mmCIF file of C-alpha atoms and ligand atoms in Angstrom:
data_model
loop_
_atom_site.group_PDB
_atom_site.id
_atom_site.type_symbol
_atom_site.label_atom_id
_atom_site.label_comp_id
_atom_site.label_asym_id
_atom_site.label_seq_id
_atom_site.Cartn_x
_atom_site.Cartn_y
_atom_site.Cartn_z
ATOM 1 C CA MET A 1 18.449 -5.043 -3.652
ATOM 2 C CA ASN A 2 17.138 -4.992 -0.112
ATOM 3 C CA LEU A 3 13.649 -4.011 0.939
ATOM 4 C CA CYS A 4 13.020 -3.003 4.564
ATOM 5 C CA ALA A 5 9.790 -2.057 6.339
ATOM 6 C CA LEU A 6 10.812 0.498 8.982
ATOM 7 C CA PRO A 7 8.109 0.664 11.693
ATOM 8 C CA ALA A 8 6.887 4.144 12.670
ATOM 9 C CA PHE A 9 4.062 5.531 14.822
ATOM 10 C CA ALA A 10 1.518 2.880 15.892
ATOM 11 C CA ASP A 11 1.305 0.862 12.669
ATOM 12 C CA ASN A 12 3.032 2.651 9.750
ATOM 13 C CA TYR A 13 5.811 1.196 7.637
ATOM 14 C CA LEU A 14 8.331 3.499 5.998
ATOM 15 C CA TRP A 15 9.644 1.416 3.075
ATOM 16 C CA LEU A 16 13.346 1.594 2.322
ATOM 17 C CA LEU A 17 14.754 0.047 -0.873
ATOM 18 C CA HIS A 18 18.543 -0.022 -1.138
ATOM 19 C CA ASP A 19 21.434 -1.656 -2.984
ATOM 20 C CA GLY A 20 23.888 -1.587 -0.066
ATOM 21 C CA ARG A 21 25.129 1.901 -0.966
ATOM 22 C CA ARG A 22 22.187 4.013 -2.086
ATOM 23 C CA ALA A 23 18.591 4.053 -0.873
ATOM 24 C CA ILE A 24 15.091 5.267 -1.679
ATOM 25 C CA VAL A 25 12.439 5.832 0.964
ATOM 26 C CA ILE A 26 8.700 5.866 0.357
ATOM 27 C CA ASP A 27 6.302 7.894 2.539
ATOM 28 C CA PRO A 28 8.611 8.904 5.418
ATOM 29 C CA GLY A 29 6.058 10.078 7.980
ATOM 30 C CA GLU A 30 8.957 10.685 10.336
ATOM 31 C CA ALA A 31 12.663 11.165 9.713
ATOM 32 C CA ALA A 32 14.309 9.456 12.710
ATOM 33 C CA PRO A 33 13.767 5.777 11.762
ATOM 34 C CA VAL A 34 15.029 6.505 8.237
ATOM 35 C CA LEU A 35 18.107 8.392 9.436
ATOM 36 C CA GLU A 36 18.908 5.533 11.826
ATOM 37 C CA ALA A 37 18.580 2.918 9.070
ATOM 38 C CA LEU A 38 20.728 4.973 6.691
ATOM 39 C CA ALA A 39 23.437 5.425 9.336
ATOM 40 C CA ALA A 40 23.362 1.765 10.419
ATOM 41 C CA ALA A 41 24.107 0.528 6.880
ATOM 42 C CA SER A 42 26.134 3.568 5.677
ATOM 43 C CA LEU A 43 23.582 4.333 2.950
ATOM 44 C CA LYS A 44 23.191 7.527 0.944
ATOM 45 C CA LEU A 45 19.572 8.587 0.404
ATOM 46 C CA ASP A 46 18.987 9.031 -3.365
ATOM 47 C CA ALA A 47 15.274 9.863 -3.425
ATOM 48 C CA ILE A 48 12.122 10.363 -1.378
ATOM 49 C CA LEU A 49 8.803 9.262 -2.920
ATOM 50 C CA VAL A 50 5.424 10.350 -1.527
ATOM 51 C CA THR A 51 2.060 8.704 -2.352
ATOM 52 C CA HIS A 52 -0.404 11.170 -0.794
ATOM 53 C CA HIS A 53 -0.662 14.206 1.463
ATOM 54 C CA HIS A 54 -1.498 12.686 4.883
ATOM 55 C CA ALA A 55 0.907 13.683 7.652
ATOM 56 C CA ASP A 56 1.825 10.108 8.571
ATOM 57 C CA HIS A 57 3.269 9.819 5.036
ATOM 58 C CA THR A 58 4.885 13.248 4.696
ATOM 59 C CA GLY A 59 5.903 14.406 8.199
ATOM 60 C CA GLY A 60 9.577 13.433 7.869
ATOM 61 C CA VAL A 61 10.181 14.684 4.324
ATOM 62 C CA ALA A 62 11.445 18.191 5.117
ATOM 63 C CA GLU A 63 13.943 17.004 7.735
ATOM 64 C CA LEU A 64 15.171 14.128 5.577
ATOM 65 C CA ARG A 65 15.728 16.422 2.636
ATOM 66 C CA GLN A 66 17.511 18.948 4.793
ATOM 67 C CA ARG A 67 19.772 16.290 6.343
ATOM 68 C CA THR A 68 20.488 14.295 3.158
ATOM 69 C CA GLY A 69 19.828 16.612 0.200
ATOM 70 C CA ALA A 70 17.721 13.880 -1.423
ATOM 71 C CA PRO A 71 15.242 15.021 -4.080
ATOM 72 C CA VAL A 72 11.507 14.480 -3.484
ATOM 73 C CA TRP A 73 8.748 13.271 -5.822
ATOM 74 C CA GLY A 74 5.044 13.578 -4.970
ATOM 75 C CA PRO A 75 1.564 13.505 -6.507
ATOM 76 C CA ALA A 76 0.917 16.284 -9.030
ATOM 77 C CA ARG A 77 -2.393 17.469 -7.700
ATOM 78 C CA GLU A 78 -2.213 17.165 -3.911
ATOM 79 C CA VAL A 79 -1.422 19.980 -1.479
ATOM 80 C CA LEU A 80 1.925 19.048 0.109
ATOM 81 C CA PRO A 81 3.823 20.876 2.867
ATOM 82 C CA PHE A 82 7.066 20.988 0.814
ATOM 83 C CA ASP A 83 8.279 21.611 -2.741
ATOM 84 C CA CYS A 84 8.874 18.550 -4.869
ATOM 85 C CA THR A 85 8.898 17.230 -8.409
ATOM 86 C CA ARG A 86 5.284 16.510 -9.231
ATOM 87 C CA VAL A 87 4.326 13.209 -10.870
ATOM 88 C CA GLY A 88 1.119 11.824 -12.352
ATOM 89 C CA GLU A 89 -0.347 9.002 -14.379
ATOM 90 C CA GLY A 90 2.102 7.339 -16.758
ATOM 91 C CA ASP A 91 5.179 9.226 -15.599
ATOM 92 C CA ARG A 92 8.334 7.162 -15.567
ATOM 93 C CA LEU A 93 11.283 7.619 -13.248
ATOM 94 C CA SER A 94 14.742 6.143 -13.323
ATOM 95 C CA LEU A 95 15.969 5.786 -9.734
ATOM 96 C CA LEU A 96 18.568 3.528 -8.139
ATOM 97 C CA GLY A 97 19.234 2.089 -11.613
ATOM 98 C CA LEU A 98 15.635 0.831 -11.755
ATOM 99 C CA GLU A 99 12.647 1.817 -13.883
ATOM 100 C CA TRP A 100 9.634 3.165 -12.010
ATOM 101 C CA GLN A 101 6.122 3.862 -13.207
ATOM 102 C CA VAL A 102 3.564 6.177 -11.592
ATOM 103 C CA LEU A 103 -0.117 5.191 -11.398
ATOM 104 C CA GLU A 104 -2.862 7.540 -10.232
ATOM 105 C CA VAL A 105 -5.038 5.616 -7.800
ATOM 106 C CA PRO A 106 -7.613 8.032 -6.319
ATOM 107 C CA GLY A 107 -10.049 6.992 -3.592
ATOM 108 C CA HIS A 108 -8.310 7.258 -0.214
ATOM 109 C CA THR A 109 -7.321 10.804 -1.219
ATOM 110 C CA ALA A 110 -8.354 12.621 -4.394
ATOM 111 C CA HIS A 111 -5.010 12.314 -6.202
ATOM 112 C CA HIS A 112 -3.180 9.480 -4.458
ATOM 113 C CA VAL A 113 -0.419 7.903 -6.587
ATOM 114 C CA ALA A 114 1.303 4.516 -6.455
ATOM 115 C CA TYR A 115 4.840 3.692 -7.578
ATOM 116 C CA VAL A 116 5.663 0.449 -9.374
ATOM 117 C CA CYS A 117 9.276 -0.575 -9.686
ATOM 118 C CA GLU A 118 9.244 -2.921 -12.628
ATOM 119 C CA ALA A 119 11.871 -5.572 -11.871
ATOM 120 C CA VAL A 120 13.639 -5.752 -8.533
ATOM 121 C CA THR A 121 15.843 -8.669 -7.541
ATOM 122 C CA LEU A 122 15.282 -9.486 -3.871
ATOM 123 C CA ALA A 123 16.844 -12.608 -2.330
ATOM 124 C CA GLY A 124 17.545 -14.018 -5.798
ATOM 125 C CA GLN A 125 13.992 -13.564 -7.133
ATOM 126 C CA THR A 126 13.103 -10.820 -9.616
ATOM 127 C CA ALA A 127 9.618 -9.328 -9.385
ATOM 128 C CA PRO A 128 7.823 -5.995 -9.649
ATOM 129 C CA VAL A 129 7.476 -4.067 -6.394
ATOM 130 C CA LEU A 130 4.420 -1.901 -5.719
ATOM 131 C CA PHE A 131 4.367 0.939 -3.189
ATOM 132 C CA CYS A 132 0.652 1.583 -2.851
ATOM 133 C CA GLY A 133 0.472 3.885 0.191
ATOM 134 C CA ASP A 134 -3.011 3.725 1.738
ATOM 135 C CA THR A 135 -4.837 2.414 -1.356
ATOM 136 C CA LEU A 136 -4.436 -1.358 -1.032
ATOM 137 C CA PHE A 137 -3.760 -3.117 2.278
ATOM 138 C CA SER A 138 -3.247 -6.811 2.797
ATOM 139 C CA ALA A 139 -6.798 -8.239 3.035
ATOM 140 C CA GLY A 140 -8.209 -4.702 2.960
ATOM 141 C CA CYS A 141 -8.170 -1.277 1.362
ATOM 142 C CA GLY A 142 -7.905 2.352 2.460
ATOM 143 C CA ARG A 143 -10.808 4.379 3.779
ATOM 144 C CA LEU A 144 -12.538 6.645 1.281
ATOM 145 C CA PHE A 145 -11.678 10.059 2.707
ATOM 146 C CA GLU A 146 -11.801 12.029 -0.547
ATOM 147 C CA GLY A 147 -12.875 9.683 -3.328
ATOM 148 C CA THR A 148 -15.941 7.688 -4.353
ATOM 149 C CA PRO A 149 -16.417 3.910 -4.219
ATOM 150 C CA ARG A 150 -16.222 3.847 -8.023
ATOM 151 C CA GLN A 151 -12.865 5.651 -8.033
ATOM 152 C CA MET A 152 -11.443 3.338 -5.370
ATOM 153 C CA GLN A 153 -12.683 0.204 -7.098
ATOM 154 C CA ASP A 154 -11.171 1.396 -10.406
ATOM 155 C CA SER A 155 -7.887 2.089 -8.591
ATOM 156 C CA LEU A 156 -7.869 -1.348 -6.954
ATOM 157 C CA ASP A 157 -8.696 -2.970 -10.312
ATOM 158 C CA ARG A 158 -5.636 -1.334 -11.815
ATOM 159 C CA LEU A 159 -3.383 -2.517 -8.993
ATOM 160 C CA SER A 160 -4.918 -5.988 -9.072
ATOM 161 C CA ALA A 161 -4.109 -6.271 -12.798
ATOM 162 C CA LEU A 162 -0.351 -6.098 -12.121
ATOM 163 C CA PRO A 163 1.547 -9.422 -12.308
ATOM 164 C CA GLY A 164 0.735 -11.958 -9.579
ATOM 165 C CA ASN A 165 4.300 -11.998 -8.236
ATOM 166 C CA THR A 166 4.229 -8.215 -7.599
ATOM 167 C CA GLN A 167 5.462 -7.508 -4.064
ATOM 168 C CA VAL A 168 2.815 -5.359 -2.382
ATOM 169 C CA CYS A 169 4.274 -2.815 0.041
ATOM 170 C CA CYS A 170 1.410 -1.261 1.981
ATOM 171 C CA ALA A 171 1.970 1.660 4.335
ATOM 172 C CA HIS A 172 0.275 0.170 7.421
ATOM 173 C CA GLU A 173 0.313 -3.101 9.361
ATOM 174 C CA TYR A 174 -3.466 -3.579 9.382
ATOM 175 C CA THR A 175 -3.336 -7.177 8.215
ATOM 176 C CA LEU A 176 -4.668 -9.079 11.251
ATOM 177 C CA SER A 177 -7.691 -6.842 11.791
ATOM 178 C CA ASN A 178 -8.374 -6.883 8.041
ATOM 179 C CA LEU A 179 -8.181 -10.685 8.071
ATOM 180 C CA ARG A 180 -10.646 -10.924 10.983
ATOM 181 C CA PHE A 181 -13.117 -8.887 8.944
ATOM 182 C CA ALA A 182 -12.377 -10.791 5.720
ATOM 183 C CA ARG A 183 -13.087 -14.112 7.493
ATOM 184 C CA GLU A 184 -16.486 -12.798 8.563
ATOM 185 C CA VAL A 185 -17.282 -11.796 4.964
ATOM 186 C CA ASP A 186 -15.820 -14.906 3.312
ATOM 187 C CA PRO A 187 -15.860 -17.682 5.960
ATOM 188 C CA ALA A 188 -15.517 -20.639 3.562
ATOM 189 C CA ASN A 189 -12.348 -19.305 1.862
ATOM 190 C CA ALA A 190 -9.651 -21.857 2.748
ATOM 191 C CA ALA A 191 -6.791 -19.746 1.336
ATOM 192 C CA LEU A 192 -7.895 -16.884 3.578
ATOM 193 C CA ALA A 193 -7.965 -19.089 6.680
ATOM 194 C CA ALA A 194 -4.486 -20.455 5.895
ATOM 195 C CA HIS A 195 -3.120 -16.971 5.271
ATOM 196 C CA GLU A 196 -4.527 -15.755 8.586
ATOM 197 C CA GLN A 197 -2.642 -18.532 10.416
ATOM 198 C CA ARG A 198 0.612 -17.549 8.688
ATOM 199 C CA CYS A 199 0.125 -13.870 9.562
ATOM 200 C CA ILE A 200 -0.758 -14.616 13.202
ATOM 201 C CA ALA A 201 2.535 -16.558 13.458
ATOM 202 C CA GLN A 202 4.487 -13.674 11.868
ATOM 203 C CA ARG A 203 2.970 -11.070 14.189
ATOM 204 C CA GLY A 204 3.661 -13.377 17.140
ATOM 205 C CA GLN A 205 7.346 -12.894 16.309
ATOM 206 C CA LEU A 206 6.814 -9.137 15.714
ATOM 207 C CA LEU A 207 7.606 -9.618 12.000
ATOM 208 C CA PRO A 208 5.801 -7.585 9.322
ATOM 209 C CA THR A 209 3.128 -9.476 7.367
ATOM 210 C CA LEU A 210 4.280 -7.454 4.338
ATOM 211 C CA PRO A 211 5.131 -7.377 1.518
ATOM 212 C CA SER A 212 2.205 -9.434 0.354
ATOM 213 C CA THR A 213 1.831 -10.462 -3.298
ATOM 214 C CA LEU A 214 -0.984 -9.707 -5.698
ATOM 215 C CA GLU A 215 -1.475 -13.429 -6.242
ATOM 216 C CA VAL A 216 -2.256 -13.802 -2.521
ATOM 217 C CA GLU A 217 -4.384 -10.650 -2.385
ATOM 218 C CA ARG A 218 -6.522 -11.809 -5.319
ATOM 219 C CA GLN A 219 -7.289 -14.975 -3.308
ATOM 220 C CA ILE A 220 -7.918 -13.454 0.116
ATOM 221 C CA ASN A 221 -8.769 -9.749 -0.136
ATOM 222 C CA PRO A 222 -12.561 -9.279 -0.198
ATOM 223 C CA PHE A 223 -12.181 -5.790 -1.693
ATOM 224 C CA LEU A 224 -10.582 -7.382 -4.794
ATOM 225 C CA ARG A 225 -13.235 -10.135 -4.850
ATOM 226 C CA CYS A 226 -16.510 -8.221 -5.147
ATOM 227 C CA ASP A 227 -17.526 -10.363 -8.126
ATOM 228 C CA ASP A 228 -16.844 -13.614 -6.254
ATOM 229 C CA ALA A 229 -20.185 -15.372 -5.686
ATOM 230 C CA ALA A 230 -19.569 -16.078 -1.979
ATOM 231 C CA VAL A 231 -18.391 -12.515 -1.206
ATOM 232 C CA MET A 232 -21.305 -11.039 -3.131
ATOM 233 C CA ARG A 233 -23.856 -13.258 -1.362
ATOM 234 C CA SER A 234 -22.433 -12.378 2.022
ATOM 235 C CA VAL A 235 -22.373 -8.592 1.449
ATOM 236 C CA VAL A 236 -25.869 -8.564 -0.080
ATOM 237 C CA ALA A 237 -27.189 -10.591 2.877
ATOM 238 C CA HIS A 238 -25.519 -8.227 5.380
ATOM 239 C CA SER A 239 -26.395 -4.885 3.809
ATOM 240 C CA GLY A 240 -29.254 -5.510 1.387
ATOM 241 C CA CYS A 241 -27.331 -3.794 -1.436
ATOM 242 C CA PRO A 242 -28.006 -4.620 -5.107
ATOM 243 C CA PRO A 243 -25.972 -7.607 -6.347
ATOM 244 C CA ASP A 244 -23.630 -5.721 -8.658
ATOM 245 C CA ARG A 245 -19.890 -5.379 -8.283
ATOM 246 C CA LEU A 246 -19.766 -1.649 -7.477
ATOM 247 C CA SER A 247 -22.676 -1.706 -5.000
ATOM 248 C CA VAL A 248 -21.080 -4.692 -3.280
ATOM 249 C CA PHE A 249 -17.765 -2.830 -3.025
ATOM 250 C CA ALA A 250 -19.431 0.290 -1.556
ATOM 251 C CA ALA A 251 -21.419 -1.778 0.953
ATOM 252 C CA LEU A 252 -18.344 -3.817 1.902
ATOM 253 C CA ARG A 253 -16.344 -0.622 2.576
ATOM 254 C CA SER A 254 -19.174 0.723 4.790
ATOM 255 C CA TRP A 255 -19.434 -2.609 6.606
ATOM 256 C CA LYS A 256 -15.686 -2.513 7.349
ATOM 257 C CA ASN A 257 -15.942 1.070 8.657
ATOM 258 C CA SER A 258 -18.330 -0.062 11.399
ATOM 259 C CA HIS A 259 -16.627 -3.420 12.088
ATOM 260 C CA ARG A 260 -14.964 -3.975 15.472
HETATM 261 ZN ZN1 ZN B 301 -3.584 8.178 4.265
HETATM 262 ZN ZN1 ZN B 302 -1.467 6.258 6.335
#
């Protein structure tokens, strides 16, 4: 299998998974980069998966379906600008000869879903692959447009409980700005500092910093580390919130919203 992050708009990635003949695309906010990638490698589009209703994740679906005939799956309870097969918590899909599981991960939007492909062999290594849309970002998490801090923290806990080697395919390249914020929150975290240096080098060559892995995210992502003593101390000192995991998460999310 091959996994490609197709850049779109200012900082989106349209993820394309293919076996050299057939492909799946996740969250095609625009059609052109996907059509170009399909044509360049002579791929047939087998399926379109959508995580949530925002236009930068759905804008290319109608054209792609019209041009390729590929079927579309999307979250059961979101308003979407096209017909599709609706999926929700615990649904299983068999696509591209692989087993997929749907998780409901509300917070960024009210009914956001994530897709986990259970065992994908990429460059000789077999690991789960997670397409998490705008829920989890490398060193960060999505804004809470429709959900509560509790919902988002529950969603991130579920993603964080997946195996450590899970390849994390986020829908935006926000990593460097997330890392700048994370270093302010968690300045003594050596793994975080080392990861920032690696990502700066990758971006210097215009390479994606993604996929990340859950093992890395559990070490460096402050939003997954709200019960870490250093993160908790730092957020409580900054915002004066109570020293419990949920209050720390809510205060950390607010702090990030105003961070420049
Ligand atoms: Zn979004
Ligand atoms: Zn987005």
